mmCIF file of C-alpha atoms in Angstrom:
data_model
loop_
_atom_site.group_PDB
_atom_site.id
_atom_site.type_symbol
_atom_site.label_atom_id
_atom_site.label_comp_id
_atom_site.label_asym_id
_atom_site.label_seq_id
_atom_site.Cartn_x
_atom_site.Cartn_y
_atom_site.Cartn_z
ATOM 1 C CA UNK S 15 -25.811 11.128 -30.536
ATOM 2 C CA UNK S 16 -27.142 8.277 -28.746
ATOM 3 C CA UNK S 17 -29.884 7.012 -31.476
ATOM 4 C CA UNK S 18 -29.475 6.939 -35.178
ATOM 5 C CA UNK S 19 -32.184 7.277 -37.311
ATOM 6 C CA UNK S 20 -31.344 5.368 -40.854
ATOM 7 C CA UNK S 21 -35.153 6.655 -42.190
ATOM 8 C CA UNK S 22 -34.647 10.082 -41.564
ATOM 9 C CA UNK S 23 -32.246 10.594 -44.951
ATOM 10 C CA UNK S 24 -34.414 8.740 -46.749
ATOM 11 C CA UNK S 25 -37.563 11.376 -45.947
ATOM 12 C CA UNK S 26 -36.001 13.944 -46.220
ATOM 13 C CA UNK S 27 -34.615 13.631 -50.110
ATOM 14 C CA UNK S 28 -38.238 12.392 -50.545
ATOM 15 C CA UNK S 29 -39.337 16.098 -48.973
ATOM 16 C CA UNK S 30 -36.868 18.014 -51.296
ATOM 17 C CA UNK S 31 -38.390 15.730 -54.063
ATOM 18 C CA UNK S 32 -41.665 17.002 -53.278
ATOM 19 C CA UNK S 33 -40.738 20.787 -52.807
ATOM 20 C CA UNK S 34 -39.051 20.629 -56.645
ATOM 21 C CA UNK S 35 -42.172 18.836 -57.604
ATOM 22 C CA UNK S 36 -44.258 21.684 -56.086
ATOM 23 C CA UNK S 37 -42.211 24.381 -58.129
ATOM 24 C CA UNK S 38 -43.638 22.937 -61.397
ATOM 25 C CA UNK S 39 -47.168 22.281 -59.985
ATOM 26 C CA UNK S 40 -47.670 25.736 -59.293
ATOM 27 C CA UNK S 41 -47.564 26.418 -62.929
ATOM 28 C CA UNK S 42 -50.176 23.677 -63.889
ATOM 29 C CA UNK S 43 -53.176 25.548 -61.985
ATOM 30 C CA UNK S 44 -53.829 22.241 -60.004
ATOM 31 C CA UNK S 45 -53.549 24.162 -56.898
ATOM 32 C CA UNK S 46 -54.853 21.195 -55.041
ATOM 33 C CA UNK S 47 -52.097 18.962 -55.830
ATOM 34 C CA UNK S 48 -49.534 21.935 -55.419
ATOM 35 C CA UNK S 49 -50.452 22.386 -51.721
ATOM 36 C CA UNK S 50 -50.450 19.111 -51.226
ATOM 37 C CA UNK S 51 -46.856 18.329 -52.358
ATOM 38 C CA UNK S 52 -45.366 21.671 -50.747
ATOM 39 C CA UNK S 53 -46.940 20.962 -47.328
ATOM 40 C CA UNK S 54 -47.564 17.664 -46.947
ATOM 41 C CA UNK S 55 -44.944 16.436 -49.110
ATOM 42 C CA UNK S 56 -42.159 19.122 -48.161
ATOM 43 C CA UNK S 57 -42.725 20.102 -44.955
ATOM 44 C CA UNK S 58 -44.864 17.528 -43.319
ATOM 45 C CA UNK S 59 -42.435 14.400 -44.564
ATOM 46 C CA UNK S 60 -39.707 16.948 -43.252
ATOM 47 C CA UNK S 61 -41.009 16.912 -39.493
ATOM 48 C CA UNK S 62 -41.804 13.231 -39.813
ATOM 49 C CA UNK S 63 -38.074 12.780 -40.415
ATOM 50 C CA UNK S 64 -36.879 15.001 -38.145
ATOM 51 C CA UNK S 65 -38.699 13.964 -35.255
ATOM 52 C CA UNK S 66 -37.560 10.365 -36.260
ATOM 53 C CA UNK S 67 -34.377 11.807 -35.079
ATOM 54 C CA UNK S 68 -34.755 13.984 -32.520
ATOM 55 C CA UNK S 69 -37.408 12.304 -30.121
ATOM 56 C CA UNK S 70 -35.361 9.467 -29.429
ATOM 57 C CA UNK S 71 -32.126 11.556 -28.858
ATOM 58 C CA UNK S 72 -34.359 13.916 -26.267
ATOM 59 C CA UNK S 73 -35.129 10.887 -24.154
ATOM 60 C CA UNK S 74 -31.290 9.457 -23.885
ATOM 61 C CA UNK S 75 -33.012 5.841 -25.890
ATOM 62 C CA UNK S 76 -33.135 4.415 -28.785
ATOM 63 C CA UNK S 77 -36.341 4.018 -30.768
ATOM 64 C CA UNK S 78 -38.282 0.978 -30.061
ATOM 65 C CA UNK S 79 -39.286 -1.077 -32.875
ATOM 66 C CA UNK S 80 -37.343 1.327 -35.692
ATOM 67 C CA UNK S 81 -38.765 -1.379 -38.283
ATOM 68 C CA UNK S 82 -42.202 -0.177 -37.308
ATOM 69 C CA UNK S 83 -40.223 3.470 -39.052
ATOM 70 C CA UNK S 84 -39.667 1.953 -42.597
ATOM 71 C CA UNK S 85 -43.335 0.568 -42.772
ATOM 72 C CA UNK S 86 -44.747 3.797 -41.821
ATOM 73 C CA UNK S 87 -42.499 5.064 -44.746
ATOM 74 C CA UNK S 88 -43.645 2.300 -47.435
ATOM 75 C CA UNK S 89 -47.583 3.135 -46.201
ATOM 76 C CA UNK S 90 -46.667 7.141 -46.818
ATOM 77 C CA UNK S 91 -45.033 6.442 -50.527
ATOM 78 C CA UNK S 92 -48.052 4.486 -51.298
ATOM 79 C CA UNK S 93 -50.584 7.110 -50.142
ATOM 80 C CA UNK S 94 -48.220 9.680 -51.880
ATOM 81 C CA UNK S 95 -48.509 7.817 -55.391
ATOM 82 C CA UNK S 96 -51.945 7.828 -54.929
ATOM 83 C CA UNK S 97 -52.257 11.596 -54.817
ATOM 84 C CA UNK S 98 -50.012 12.048 -57.616
ATOM 85 C CA UNK S 99 -51.887 10.060 -60.018
ATOM 86 C CA UNK S 100 -55.164 12.013 -59.092
ATOM 87 C CA UNK S 101 -56.573 9.775 -56.682
ATOM 88 C CA UNK S 102 -56.147 12.413 -53.682
ATOM 89 C CA UNK S 103 -59.256 10.825 -51.488
ATOM 90 C CA UNK S 104 -57.619 7.193 -51.207
ATOM 91 C CA UNK S 105 -54.489 8.636 -51.098
ATOM 92 C CA UNK S 106 -55.008 11.080 -48.118
ATOM 93 C CA UNK S 107 -57.038 7.746 -46.536
ATOM 94 C CA UNK S 108 -53.729 5.995 -46.742
ATOM 95 C CA UNK S 109 -51.936 8.615 -45.182
ATOM 96 C CA UNK S 110 -54.401 9.361 -42.532
ATOM 97 C CA UNK S 111 -53.632 5.825 -41.013
ATOM 98 C CA UNK S 112 -50.050 6.100 -41.815
ATOM 99 C CA UNK S 113 -49.678 8.865 -39.851
ATOM 100 C CA UNK S 114 -51.944 7.649 -37.276
ATOM 101 C CA UNK S 115 -48.999 4.808 -36.503
ATOM 102 C CA UNK S 116 -46.048 7.367 -36.718
ATOM 103 C CA UNK S 117 -48.077 9.652 -34.012
ATOM 104 C CA UNK S 118 -48.845 6.257 -31.612
ATOM 105 C CA UNK S 119 -45.205 5.208 -32.436
ATOM 106 C CA UNK S 120 -43.418 8.293 -31.449
ATOM 107 C CA UNK S 121 -45.543 8.456 -28.329
ATOM 108 C CA UNK S 122 -44.522 5.096 -27.246
ATOM 109 C CA UNK S 123 -41.229 6.342 -27.203
ATOM 110 C CA UNK S 124 -41.827 9.205 -25.121
ATOM 111 C CA UNK S 125 -40.878 9.097 -21.047
ATOM 112 C CA UNK S 126 -40.247 11.997 -19.764
ATOM 113 C CA UNK S 127 -42.641 14.576 -21.531
ATOM 114 C CA UNK S 128 -41.245 18.031 -19.207
ATOM 115 C CA UNK S 129 -38.299 19.585 -20.938
ATOM 116 C CA UNK S 130 -40.167 22.264 -23.287
ATOM 117 C CA UNK S 131 -38.862 21.141 -26.598
ATOM 118 C CA UNK S 132 -40.749 17.717 -26.391
ATOM 119 C CA UNK S 133 -43.668 19.380 -25.434
ATOM 120 C CA UNK S 134 -43.761 21.099 -28.656
ATOM 121 C CA UNK S 135 -42.940 18.069 -30.174
ATOM 122 C CA UNK S 136 -45.261 16.135 -28.913
ATOM 123 C CA UNK S 137 -47.980 18.843 -30.085
ATOM 124 C CA UNK S 138 -46.582 19.120 -33.534
ATOM 125 C CA UNK S 139 -47.028 15.291 -33.888
ATOM 126 C CA UNK S 140 -50.632 15.610 -32.678
ATOM 127 C CA UNK S 141 -51.282 18.447 -35.360
ATOM 128 C CA UNK S 142 -49.126 16.546 -37.959
ATOM 129 C CA UNK S 143 -51.717 13.834 -37.914
ATOM 130 C CA UNK S 144 -54.809 15.909 -37.506
ATOM 131 C CA UNK S 145 -53.734 17.761 -40.523
ATOM 132 C CA UNK S 146 -54.110 14.481 -42.590
ATOM 133 C CA UNK S 147 -57.580 13.716 -41.236
ATOM 134 C CA UNK S 148 -58.646 17.021 -42.137
ATOM 135 C CA UNK S 149 -57.174 16.513 -45.424
ATOM 136 C CA UNK S 150 -58.929 13.218 -46.024
ATOM 137 C CA UNK S 151 -62.303 14.964 -45.030
ATOM 138 C CA UNK S 152 -61.426 18.219 -47.219
ATOM 139 C CA UNK S 153 -60.782 16.054 -50.027
ATOM 140 C CA UNK S 154 -64.289 14.288 -49.498
ATOM 141 C CA UNK S 155 -65.664 17.924 -49.765
ATOM 142 C CA UNK S 156 -66.839 17.923 -45.980
ATOM 143 C CA UNK S 157 -63.971 20.284 -44.291
ATOM 144 C CA UNK S 158 -62.429 23.244 -45.916
ATOM 145 C CA UNK S 159 -58.675 22.519 -47.533
ATOM 146 C CA UNK S 160 -57.546 25.933 -45.572
ATOM 147 C CA UNK S 161 -58.129 23.878 -41.993
ATOM 148 C CA UNK S 162 -55.805 21.254 -43.095
ATOM 149 C CA UNK S 163 -53.096 23.151 -43.999
ATOM 150 C CA UNK S 164 -53.443 25.286 -41.393
ATOM 151 C CA UNK S 165 -53.590 22.428 -38.847
ATOM 152 C CA UNK S 166 -49.896 21.544 -40.788
ATOM 153 C CA UNK S 167 -48.110 24.848 -40.592
ATOM 154 C CA UNK S 168 -49.626 26.821 -37.852
ATOM 155 C CA UNK S 169 -50.425 23.467 -35.484
ATOM 156 C CA UNK S 170 -47.080 21.174 -36.489
ATOM 157 C CA UNK S 171 -44.652 23.271 -37.901
ATOM 158 C CA UNK S 172 -44.735 26.116 -36.142
ATOM 159 C CA UNK S 173 -44.501 24.228 -32.796
ATOM 160 C CA UNK S 174 -41.986 21.676 -34.282
ATOM 161 C CA UNK S 175 -39.668 25.008 -35.314
ATOM 162 C CA UNK S 176 -40.235 26.774 -32.003
ATOM 163 C CA UNK S 177 -39.252 24.144 -30.304
ATOM 164 C CA UNK S 178 -36.689 22.667 -31.542
ATOM 165 C CA UNK S 179 -34.827 25.885 -31.908
ATOM 166 C CA UNK S 180 -35.321 26.446 -28.453
ATOM 167 C CA UNK S 181 -32.807 23.841 -27.775
ATOM 168 C CA UNK S 182 -30.465 23.804 -30.727
ATOM 169 C CA UNK S 183 -30.085 27.706 -30.800
ATOM 170 C CA UNK S 184 -28.711 27.904 -27.205
ATOM 171 C CA UNK S 185 -26.579 24.828 -27.768
ATOM 172 C CA UNK S 186 -25.184 26.203 -31.055
ATOM 173 C CA UNK S 187 -24.471 29.715 -28.940
ATOM 174 C CA UNK S 188 -23.427 27.316 -25.756
ATOM 175 C CA UNK S 189 -25.944 29.679 -23.984
ATOM 176 C CA UNK S 190 -28.462 29.026 -21.392
ATOM 177 C CA UNK S 191 -32.482 28.957 -22.593
ATOM 178 C CA UNK S 192 -34.654 30.558 -19.690
ATOM 179 C CA UNK S 193 -36.486 28.049 -19.238
ATOM 180 C CA UNK S 194 -39.654 29.974 -17.493
ATOM 181 C CA UNK S 195 -40.021 32.090 -20.292
ATOM 182 C CA UNK S 196 -39.777 29.189 -23.079
ATOM 183 C CA UNK S 197 -42.791 27.370 -21.045
ATOM 184 C CA UNK S 198 -44.717 30.739 -21.316
ATOM 185 C CA UNK S 199 -43.950 30.624 -25.143
ATOM 186 C CA UNK S 200 -45.364 26.880 -25.011
ATOM 187 C CA UNK S 201 -48.593 27.842 -23.695
ATOM 188 C CA UNK S 202 -49.231 30.741 -25.151
ATOM 189 C CA UNK S 203 -48.441 28.836 -28.761
ATOM 190 C CA UNK S 204 -51.211 26.252 -27.796
ATOM 191 C CA UNK S 205 -54.005 28.862 -27.305
ATOM 192 C CA UNK S 206 -52.866 31.070 -30.474
ATOM 193 C CA UNK S 207 -53.154 27.395 -32.470
ATOM 194 C CA UNK S 208 -56.323 26.551 -31.109
ATOM 195 C CA UNK S 209 -57.644 30.001 -32.148
ATOM 196 C CA UNK S 210 -56.555 29.677 -35.309
ATOM 197 C CA UNK S 211 -58.164 25.950 -35.513
ATOM 198 C CA UNK S 212 -60.918 26.884 -34.716
ATOM 199 C CA UNK S 213 -61.619 30.215 -36.649
ATOM 200 C CA UNK S 214 -60.429 27.880 -39.844
ATOM 201 C CA UNK S 215 -63.628 25.385 -39.034
ATOM 202 C CA UNK S 216 -66.059 27.853 -39.002
ATOM 203 C CA UNK S 217 -64.097 29.770 -42.339
ATOM 204 C CA UNK S 218 -65.015 33.125 -40.505
ATOM 205 C CA UNK S 219 -62.686 35.647 -42.060
ATOM 206 C CA UNK S 220 -63.083 38.073 -39.127
ATOM 207 C CA UNK S 221 -61.956 35.205 -36.545
ATOM 208 C CA UNK S 222 -59.292 34.040 -38.817
ATOM 209 C CA UNK S 223 -57.984 37.502 -39.066
ATOM 210 C CA UNK S 224 -58.037 37.448 -35.606
ATOM 211 C CA UNK S 225 -56.550 34.409 -34.693
ATOM 212 C CA UNK S 226 -53.371 35.178 -37.078
ATOM 213 C CA UNK S 227 -52.967 38.340 -34.962
ATOM 214 C CA UNK S 228 -52.807 36.307 -31.807
ATOM 215 C CA UNK S 229 -50.295 33.808 -33.706
ATOM 216 C CA UNK S 230 -48.071 36.979 -34.407
ATOM 217 C CA UNK S 231 -48.012 37.993 -30.902
ATOM 218 C CA UNK S 232 -46.230 34.350 -30.092
ATOM 219 C CA UNK S 233 -44.353 34.849 -33.002
ATOM 220 C CA UNK S 234 -42.844 37.843 -32.109
ATOM 221 C CA UNK S 235 -42.253 36.670 -28.619
ATOM 222 C CA UNK S 236 -40.364 33.619 -29.920
ATOM 223 C CA UNK S 237 -38.232 36.338 -31.950
ATOM 224 C CA UNK S 238 -37.663 38.627 -28.398
ATOM 225 C CA UNK S 239 -36.616 35.080 -26.962
ATOM 226 C CA UNK S 240 -33.575 34.631 -29.432
ATOM 227 C CA UNK S 241 -32.985 38.453 -29.518
ATOM 228 C CA UNK S 242 -33.028 38.442 -25.472
ATOM 229 C CA UNK S 243 -30.325 35.122 -26.070
ATOM 230 C CA UNK S 244 -28.254 36.996 -28.413
ATOM 231 C CA UNK S 245 -27.791 40.296 -26.602
ATOM 232 C CA UNK S 246 -27.062 38.584 -23.288
ATOM 233 C CA UNK S 247 -24.378 36.673 -24.796
ATOM 234 C CA UNK S 248 -21.748 35.731 -22.259
ATOM 235 C CA UNK S 249 -19.112 34.745 -25.446
ATOM 236 C CA UNK S 250 -19.654 36.916 -28.329
ATOM 237 C CA UNK S 251 -18.213 34.678 -31.029
ATOM 238 C CA UNK S 252 -18.861 34.729 -34.500
ATOM 239 C CA UNK S 253 -22.506 33.576 -34.846
ATOM 240 C CA UNK S 254 -22.364 29.619 -36.342
ATOM 241 C CA UNK S 255 -23.906 29.739 -40.230
ATOM 242 C CA UNK S 256 -26.905 27.407 -39.470
ATOM 243 C CA UNK S 257 -27.984 30.188 -36.880
ATOM 244 C CA UNK S 258 -27.804 32.869 -39.167
ATOM 245 C CA UNK S 259 -29.797 30.637 -41.168
ATOM 246 C CA UNK S 260 -32.777 30.036 -38.424
ATOM 247 C CA UNK S 261 -32.330 33.522 -37.822
ATOM 248 C CA UNK S 262 -32.802 34.766 -41.258
ATOM 249 C CA UNK S 263 -35.436 32.573 -41.832
ATOM 250 C CA UNK S 264 -37.083 33.975 -38.837
ATOM 251 C CA UNK S 265 -37.124 37.585 -39.840
ATOM 252 C CA UNK S 266 -39.932 36.445 -42.669
ATOM 253 C CA UNK S 267 -42.429 34.765 -40.327
ATOM 254 C CA UNK S 268 -43.975 38.053 -38.921
ATOM 255 C CA UNK S 269 -44.361 39.271 -42.772
ATOM 256 C CA UNK S 270 -45.725 36.191 -43.814
ATOM 257 C CA UNK S 271 -48.701 36.103 -40.934
ATOM 258 C CA UNK S 272 -49.501 39.801 -41.663
ATOM 259 C CA UNK S 273 -49.923 38.418 -45.390
ATOM 260 C CA UNK S 274 -52.078 35.674 -44.143
ATOM 261 C CA UNK S 275 -54.230 38.227 -41.796
ATOM 262 C CA UNK S 276 -54.557 40.600 -44.818
ATOM 263 C CA UNK S 277 -55.367 37.877 -46.587
ATOM 264 C CA UNK S 278 -58.386 36.447 -44.253
ATOM 265 C CA UNK S 279 -59.893 40.165 -43.851
ATOM 266 C CA UNK S 280 -59.616 41.484 -47.102
ATOM 267 C CA UNK S 281 -61.065 38.027 -49.344
ATOM 268 C CA UNK S 282 -61.502 40.232 -52.362
ATOM 269 C CA UNK S 283 -57.519 40.195 -52.834
ATOM 270 C CA UNK S 284 -57.158 36.469 -52.265
ATOM 271 C CA UNK S 285 -55.020 35.456 -55.269
ATOM 272 C CA UNK S 286 -52.406 38.141 -54.689
ATOM 273 C CA UNK S 287 -52.360 37.765 -50.744
ATOM 274 C CA UNK S 288 -52.175 34.029 -50.980
ATOM 275 C CA UNK S 289 -49.056 34.187 -53.542
ATOM 276 C CA UNK S 290 -47.011 36.377 -51.312
ATOM 277 C CA UNK S 291 -48.409 34.747 -48.110
ATOM 278 C CA UNK S 292 -47.185 30.956 -49.778
ATOM 279 C CA UNK S 293 -43.699 32.512 -50.912
ATOM 280 C CA UNK S 294 -43.320 33.944 -47.643
ATOM 281 C CA UNK S 295 -44.540 31.557 -45.052
ATOM 282 C CA UNK S 296 -43.797 28.531 -47.146
ATOM 283 C CA UNK S 297 -40.883 28.766 -49.566
ATOM 284 C CA UNK S 298 -39.219 31.221 -47.330
ATOM 285 C CA UNK S 299 -39.852 30.986 -43.629
ATOM 286 C CA UNK S 300 -40.591 27.044 -43.743
ATOM 287 C CA UNK S 301 -38.227 26.431 -46.642
ATOM 288 C CA UNK S 302 -35.334 28.104 -44.947
ATOM 289 C CA UNK S 303 -35.536 27.118 -41.657
ATOM 290 C CA UNK S 304 -35.817 23.336 -42.909
ATOM 291 C CA UNK S 305 -32.719 23.746 -45.081
ATOM 292 C CA UNK S 306 -30.944 24.885 -41.683
ATOM 293 C CA UNK S 307 -31.694 22.093 -40.054
ATOM 294 C CA UNK S 308 -30.888 19.473 -42.887
ATOM 295 C CA UNK S 309 -27.461 21.280 -42.823
ATOM 296 C CA UNK S 310 -27.365 20.683 -39.130
ATOM 297 C CA UNK S 311 -28.799 17.089 -38.433
ATOM 298 C CA UNK S 312 -27.931 15.371 -41.618
ATOM 299 C CA UNK S 313 -23.927 15.596 -41.050
ATOM 300 C CA UNK S 314 -24.383 14.287 -37.408
ATOM 301 C CA UNK S 315 -26.596 11.609 -38.832
ATOM 302 C CA UNK S 316 -24.454 10.331 -41.483
ATOM 303 C CA UNK S 317 -21.013 10.328 -39.561
ATOM 304 C CA UNK S 318 -22.411 8.464 -36.461
ATOM 305 C CA UNK S 319 -24.207 5.987 -39.008
ATOM 306 C CA UNK S 320 -20.545 5.203 -40.445
ATOM 307 C CA UNK S 321 -19.577 5.720 -36.627
ATOM 308 C CA UNK S 322 -21.346 2.928 -36.038
ATOM 309 C CA UNK S 323 -19.401 0.773 -38.526
ATOM 310 C CA UNK S 324 -16.058 1.751 -37.202
ATOM 311 C CA UNK S 325 -13.846 4.803 -36.563
ATOM 312 C CA UNK S 326 -14.539 7.338 -40.053
ATOM 313 C CA UNK S 327 -11.289 8.755 -41.407
ATOM 314 C CA UNK S 328 -13.093 12.467 -41.459
ATOM 315 C CA UNK S 329 -14.742 14.220 -38.733
ATOM 316 C CA UNK S 330 -17.892 15.666 -38.486
ATOM 317 C CA UNK S 331 -16.694 19.259 -39.292
ATOM 318 C CA UNK S 332 -15.057 17.770 -42.797
ATOM 319 C CA UNK S 333 -19.224 17.058 -43.586
ATOM 320 C CA UNK S 334 -20.286 20.859 -42.659
ATOM 321 C CA UNK S 335 -17.793 23.492 -44.058
ATOM 322 C CA UNK S 336 -18.893 26.632 -42.307
ATOM 323 C CA UNK S 337 -17.776 28.584 -45.390
ATOM 324 C CA UNK S 338 -19.801 26.617 -47.657
ATOM 325 C CA UNK S 339 -22.989 27.161 -45.364
ATOM 326 C CA UNK S 340 -22.272 30.620 -45.094
ATOM 327 C CA UNK S 341 -22.048 30.736 -49.155
ATOM 328 C CA UNK S 342 -25.210 28.902 -48.854
ATOM 329 C CA UNK S 343 -26.740 31.462 -47.009
ATOM 330 C CA UNK S 344 -25.745 34.769 -49.022
ATOM 331 C CA UNK S 345 -26.394 33.047 -52.250
ATOM 332 C CA UNK S 346 -29.363 31.404 -51.309
ATOM 333 C CA UNK S 347 -31.009 34.617 -49.674
ATOM 334 C CA UNK S 348 -30.443 36.418 -52.965
ATOM 335 C CA UNK S 349 -31.783 33.962 -55.074
ATOM 336 C CA UNK S 350 -34.827 33.925 -52.726
ATOM 337 C CA UNK S 351 -35.107 37.789 -53.340
ATOM 338 C CA UNK S 352 -35.056 37.217 -56.865
ATOM 339 C CA UNK S 353 -37.792 34.263 -56.760
ATOM 340 C CA UNK S 354 -39.881 36.273 -54.531
ATOM 341 C CA UNK S 355 -39.509 39.392 -57.272
ATOM 342 C CA UNK S 356 -40.057 37.189 -60.356
ATOM 343 C CA UNK S 357 -43.252 34.904 -58.784
ATOM 344 C CA UNK S 358 -45.102 38.101 -57.997
ATOM 345 C CA UNK S 359 -44.849 39.780 -61.400
ATOM 346 C CA UNK S 360 -47.580 38.831 -64.308
ATOM 347 C CA UNK S 361 -47.498 35.572 -66.300
ATOM 348 C CA UNK S 362 -45.389 34.692 -68.639
ATOM 349 C CA UNK S 363 -42.430 35.966 -66.709
ATOM 350 C CA UNK S 364 -43.518 34.388 -63.590
ATOM 351 C CA UNK S 365 -42.771 31.389 -64.233
ATOM 352 C CA UNK S 366 -39.215 31.656 -64.425
ATOM 353 C CA UNK S 367 -38.891 32.021 -60.993
ATOM 354 C CA UNK S 368 -38.688 28.203 -61.129
ATOM 355 C CA UNK S 369 -35.027 28.454 -62.118
ATOM 356 C CA UNK S 370 -33.768 30.749 -58.714
ATOM 357 C CA UNK S 371 -35.596 28.410 -56.384
ATOM 358 C CA UNK S 372 -34.655 25.270 -58.414
ATOM 359 C CA UNK S 373 -30.699 27.152 -57.882
ATOM 360 C CA UNK S 374 -31.263 27.365 -53.897
ATOM 361 C CA UNK S 375 -31.911 23.325 -53.441
ATOM 362 C CA UNK S 376 -28.874 22.219 -55.823
ATOM 363 C CA UNK S 377 -26.779 24.848 -53.531
ATOM 364 C CA UNK S 378 -28.470 22.988 -50.504
ATOM 365 C CA UNK S 379 -27.687 19.539 -52.000
ATOM 366 C CA UNK S 380 -23.861 19.900 -53.016
ATOM 367 C CA UNK S 381 -23.786 21.173 -49.596
ATOM 368 C CA UNK S 382 -25.218 17.626 -47.964
ATOM 369 C CA UNK S 383 -23.644 15.331 -50.784
ATOM 370 C CA UNK S 384 -20.574 14.629 -49.091
ATOM 371 C CA UNK S 385 -22.504 13.798 -45.993
ATOM 372 C CA UNK S 386 -25.046 11.453 -48.156
ATOM 373 C CA UNK S 387 -22.373 9.686 -49.892
ATOM 374 C CA UNK S 388 -20.769 8.522 -46.442
ATOM 375 C CA UNK S 389 -22.453 5.609 -45.796
ATOM 376 C CA UNK S 390 -21.249 4.097 -49.193
ATOM 377 C CA UNK S 391 -17.457 5.274 -48.729
#
C-alpha cells in the first residue's frame, strides 16, 4: 500500500454510527432524517472515506495536501450536526460545499484516468457531490428527494462498487480481468445512470420504471463478468471470505432493482414496495458490500499505519482472521434474513427488526476491533 489515509477509519466509524442511528430513526416516522442518515450518513461517508484511500493508491502517489481531508471531515461533521437537530437546509448547504471541496481535492490527485476502476471512481465522486446539490434543493422543496437519493445510490454507490470490485475480486482470485468487457460495462453504466437521473427529474413513473429496467440489465452484465471470472479460474482454490461477502451481497442487487421498478410502475403500493426496496438495496446489497470492503481495507490501512512507525509485531493476516470473516458472513446472512422477515411484518412486531441488524454491526466491529486498536498498541 503506497499511501495510508488516516482519515478513512474515522469516516468508516462515523458511517457505521449513522447506520445504527438510521435503524432507530426508521421507527420514528421521520422519513426525511431516516433517509438522510442511511443514504448520506452511511453510504455517502463510506464512499468518501474509501476514495481518500483508494484513489491515491490507484495513482501510485500520496494524497496531496492531506490536511484538506481533515478540514472536509470537520465541515461534514458540522453539516451533519445541523441536520440531526432539524436544520436540513443549512446542513445540506454546508455539506454541498464540503463535498465540492472533496471532489476538487480528489480530481487534483488523479493524473491517470485510463484504468477502468479510476473512471468508475471519478464518476462516482462526481455523482456523490451532485447528490448533495440535489439534496439542498430538495430540502428547499424545489427538487424531489428521490432524485437526490438515486443520484447517490445509482449514480455514486453503484459506480464505486462496480469499479472497486472489478479491481479487487480479480486481485483476490489472482485472475485477469477482461478489460474490454469492463470498459463496455463502464459506458453502459453511464447510459443507464443518466436515464435514471433524467427520469427522476421528471418524476414520470413510466420513465423511472424503464430506467430501472436499463439499470437491471447493467447489473446483470456485471454479475455475468464475475460469473465468467469464477468459472474460468486457472487456480480453482477456495474463495476468500471477503469475495464471498461481495458475491452474496451482489446476489441481492437484481431483486432490489426489480423492487424499485415495481415501486415506480405501481405507485399505489408505494409504502410496502419502498420498504422492500430500501431493505434490499441499502441494508442488504449496499451494506454488506460495504462491510466486505471494510473487512478488506481497514486491516491493511491500520497495519500500514503502524508500519510507518516501525515494524509491527503482527501481520495483516493476524488482523483479518478468515475463519472469523467466514463466521461473520454466515451469521450475518442469517441475521439479515431475520431482519428482513421481521421488518416487513406489521407494527409493533416490525420494531424488533432493529435487534438482528445491530447484532450484524456488532459482529462487524468485533472483526475490526483488533485493527482499530492497533495504532494504540
